[in-house]
PDB file of C-alpha atoms in Angstrom:
ATOM      1  CA  MET A1171      36.532  86.919  38.074  1.00 85.00           C
ATOM      2  CA  ALA A1172      34.120  84.607  39.902  1.00 89.00           C
ATOM      3  CA  ILE A1173      30.400  85.031  39.354  1.00 93.00           C
ATOM      4  CA  ASP A1174      27.644  83.673  41.582  1.00 95.00           C
ATOM      5  CA  LEU A1175      24.006  83.881  40.535  1.00 96.00           C
ATOM      6  CA  PHE A1176      20.890  83.908  42.705  1.00 97.00           C
ATOM      7  CA  ALA A1177      17.709  84.045  40.586  1.00 98.00           C
ATOM      8  CA  GLY A1178      14.674  84.848  42.709  1.00 98.00           C
ATOM      9  CA  VAL A1179      11.097  83.721  42.226  1.00 98.00           C
ATOM     10  CA  PRO A1180       8.368  85.459  44.270  1.00 98.00           C
ATOM     11  CA  VAL A1181       5.645  83.103  45.464  1.00 98.00           C
ATOM     12  CA  SER A1182       2.456  83.394  47.490  1.00 98.00           C
ATOM     13  CA  ASP A1183       2.365  79.973  49.183  1.00 98.00           C
ATOM     14  CA  TYR A1184       5.673  78.657  50.501  1.00 98.00           C
ATOM     15  CA  GLY A1185       4.554  75.041  50.927  1.00 98.00           C
ATOM     16  CA  ALA A1186       2.974  74.702  47.497  1.00 98.00           C
ATOM     17  CA  ALA A1187       5.893  76.433  45.778  1.00 98.00           C
ATOM     18  CA  ALA A1188       8.586  74.461  47.611  1.00 98.00           C
ATOM     19  CA  ALA A1189       6.884  71.178  46.711  1.00 98.00           C
ATOM     20  CA  TRP A1190       6.524  72.221  43.055  1.00 98.00           C
ATOM     21  CA  TYR A1191      10.156  73.326  42.696  1.00 98.00           C
ATOM     22  CA  GLU A1192      11.343  70.149  44.368  1.00 98.00           C
ATOM     23  CA  GLN A1193       9.281  68.216  41.812  1.00 98.00           C
ATOM     24  CA  LEU A1194      10.638  70.289  38.910  1.00 98.00           C
ATOM     25  CA  LEU A1195      14.270  70.248  40.009  1.00 98.00           C
ATOM     26  CA  GLY A1196      14.280  66.712  41.401  1.00 98.00           C
ATOM     27  CA  THR A1197      15.910  67.557  44.711  1.00 98.00           C
ATOM     28  CA  PRO A1198      15.095  69.198  48.016  1.00 98.00           C
ATOM     29  CA  PRO A1199      16.446  72.710  48.568  1.00 98.00           C
ATOM     30  CA  ALA A1200      20.184  73.036  49.092  1.00 98.00           C
ATOM     31  CA  PHE A1201      19.515  75.308  52.039  1.00 98.00           C
ATOM     32  CA  LEU A1202      16.785  77.258  53.802  1.00 98.00           C
ATOM     33  CA  PRO A1203      18.016  80.736  54.779  1.00 98.00           C
ATOM     34  CA  ASN A1204      14.863  81.520  56.770  1.00 98.00           C
ATOM     35  CA  ASP A1205      11.209  80.519  57.024  1.00 97.00           C
ATOM     36  CA  VAL A1206      10.110  82.307  53.805  1.00 98.00           C
ATOM     37  CA  GLU A1207      12.907  81.235  51.417  1.00 98.00           C
ATOM     38  CA  ALA A1208      14.225  78.010  49.899  1.00 98.00           C
ATOM     39  CA  VAL A1209      17.304  77.795  47.679  1.00 98.00           C
ATOM     40  CA  TRP A1210      18.273  75.187  45.057  1.00 98.00           C
ATOM     41  CA  GLU A1211      21.777  75.002  43.592  1.00 98.00           C
ATOM     42  CA  LEU A1212      21.508  74.291  39.850  1.00 97.00           C
ATOM     43  CA  ALA A1213      25.271  74.286  39.263  1.00 95.00           C
ATOM     44  CA  GLU A1214      28.246  75.458  41.245  1.00 95.00           C
ATOM     45  CA  ASN A1215      27.460  78.942  42.572  1.00 95.00           C
ATOM     46  CA  ARG A1216      24.288  79.217  40.471  1.00 96.00           C
ATOM     47  CA  TYR A1217      21.071  79.182  42.436  1.00 98.00           C
ATOM     48  CA  VAL A1218      17.346  79.648  42.056  1.00 98.00           C
ATOM     49  CA  PHE A1219      15.363  80.591  45.118  1.00 98.00           C
ATOM     50  CA  ILE A1220      11.762  81.076  46.074  1.00 98.00           C
ATOM     51  CA  GLU A1221      10.703  83.783  48.487  1.00 98.00           C
ATOM     52  CA  VAL A1222       7.256  84.485  49.874  1.00 98.00           C
ATOM     53  CA  ARG A1223       6.350  87.848  48.336  1.00 98.00           C
ATOM     54  CA  PRO A1224       2.662  87.528  47.411  1.00 98.00           C
ATOM     55  CA  GLU A1225       2.457  91.038  45.988  1.00 98.00           C
ATOM     56  CA  HIS A1226       5.009  90.060  43.306  1.00 98.00           C
ATOM     57  CA  ALA A1227       4.112  86.392  42.788  1.00 98.00           C
ATOM     58  CA  GLY A1228       3.549  85.217  39.233  1.00 98.00           C
ATOM     59  CA  HIS A1229       5.853  87.644  37.436  1.00 98.00           C
ATOM     60  CA  ALA A1230       9.197  85.779  37.314  1.00 98.00           C
ATOM     61  CA  MET A1231      10.619  84.568  34.007  1.00 98.00           C
ATOM     62  CA  HIS A1232      13.778  82.436  34.096  1.00 98.00           C
ATOM     63  CA  THR A1233      15.257  80.028  31.573  1.00 97.00           C
ATOM     64  CA  VAL A1234      17.853  77.410  32.398  1.00 97.00           C
ATOM     65  CA  PHE A1235      19.774  76.143  29.369  1.00 97.00           C
ATOM     66  CA  VAL A1236      20.867  72.495  29.692  1.00 97.00           C
ATOM     67  CA  ASP A1237      22.950  70.171  27.555  1.00 96.00           C
ATOM     68  CA  ASP A1238      20.672  67.182  28.220  1.00 97.00           C
ATOM     69  CA  PHE A1239      17.352  68.736  27.167  1.00 98.00           C
ATOM     70  CA  ASP A1240      15.458  65.568  26.212  1.00 97.00           C
ATOM     71  CA  ALA A1241      16.705  63.569  29.194  1.00 98.00           C
ATOM     72  CA  ARG A1242      15.928  66.448  31.562  1.00 97.00           C
ATOM     73  CA  LEU A1243      12.358  66.761  30.271  1.00 98.00           C
ATOM     74  CA  ALA A1244      11.897  62.992  30.590  1.00 98.00           C
ATOM     75  CA  GLN A1245      13.095  63.109  34.211  1.00 98.00           C
ATOM     76  CA  ILE A1246      10.729  65.985  35.001  1.00 98.00           C
ATOM     77  CA  ALA A1247       7.856  64.085  33.364  1.00 98.00           C
ATOM     78  CA  GLU A1248       8.662  61.045  35.525  1.00 98.00           C
ATOM     79  CA  ARG A1249       8.149  63.319  38.533  1.00 97.00           C
ATOM     80  CA  GLY A1250       4.706  64.279  37.229  1.00 98.00           C
ATOM     81  CA  LEU A1251       5.220  67.673  35.562  1.00 98.00           C
ATOM     82  CA  ARG A1252       4.601  68.497  31.919  1.00 98.00           C
ATOM     83  CA  PRO A1253       5.487  71.751  30.165  1.00 98.00           C
ATOM     84  CA  ALA A1254       2.686  74.253  29.680  1.00 98.00           C
ATOM     85  CA  GLU A1255       4.236  75.194  26.327  1.00 98.00           C
ATOM     86  CA  ARG A1256       7.016  74.063  23.996  1.00 98.00           C
ATOM     87  CA  GLU A1257       8.803  76.212  21.461  1.00 97.00           C
ATOM     88  CA  THR A1258      11.407  75.660  18.774  1.00 98.00           C
ATOM     89  CA  TYR A1259      13.088  78.784  17.481  1.00 97.00           C
ATOM     90  CA  ASP A1260      14.183  79.372  13.882  1.00 97.00           C
ATOM     91  CA  ASN A1261      17.748  78.395  14.799  1.00 97.00           C
ATOM     92  CA  GLY A1262      16.527  75.055  16.215  1.00 97.00           C
ATOM     93  CA  VAL A1263      16.940  75.948  19.890  1.00 98.00           C
ATOM     94  CA  ARG A1264      14.203  74.316  21.942  1.00 98.00           C
ATOM     95  CA  LYS A1265      12.406  75.550  25.052  1.00 98.00           C
ATOM     96  CA  ALA A1266       9.918  73.918  27.394  1.00 98.00           C
ATOM     97  CA  ILE A1267       7.996  76.331  29.612  1.00 98.00           C
ATOM     98  CA  PHE A1268       6.749  75.260  33.021  1.00 98.00           C
ATOM     99  CA  ARG A1269       4.530  77.400  35.229  1.00 98.00           C
ATOM    100  CA  ASP A1270       4.593  77.142  38.991  1.00 98.00           C
ATOM    101  CA  PRO A1271       1.404  77.415  41.105  1.00 98.00           C
ATOM    102  CA  ASP A1272       1.596  81.242  40.940  1.00 98.00           C
ATOM    103  CA  GLY A1273       2.188  81.329  37.177  1.00 98.00           C
ATOM    104  CA  ASN A1274       5.915  82.116  37.332  1.00 98.00           C
ATOM    105  CA  GLU A1275       7.611  80.908  34.154  1.00 98.00           C
ATOM    106  CA  ILE A1276      10.539  78.523  34.422  1.00 98.00           C
ATOM    107  CA  GLY A1277      11.904  77.565  31.023  1.00 98.00           C
ATOM    108  CA  ILE A1278      14.209  74.679  30.221  1.00 98.00           C
ATOM    109  CA  GLY A1279      16.182  75.391  27.050  1.00 98.00           C
ATOM    110  CA  GLY A1280      18.281  73.114  24.897  1.00 98.00           C
ATOM    111  CA  ALA A1281      20.365  73.068  21.754  1.00 97.00           C
ATOM    112  CA  PRO A1282      18.871  71.964  18.425  1.00 96.00           C
ATOM    113  CA  ASP A1283      18.224  68.232  17.933  1.00 87.00           C
TER     114      ASP A1283
END
């Protein structure tokens, strides 16, 4: 069974959000379905998208788990973003939390050191 994922993030300002997500993800959108959405492909058939929905902006919470946690955070830092918070859970799993201009939470998770 094939599974595709589209994880949506409501935003209030398309331009500011698109620029921020491009900075976080390190690439321009994979496609633009219309003038209020932008879509990034994180892995095959797994997408995150922004959509202008000001009444819902700031309430998204998504975590992307990566196998290159430290390298990924270093790349994001090179593009000028720093996590708002960092956590290490009792089992050693690490998480860096970024907040977009609306306050939506995008976490980057990684295995223990």
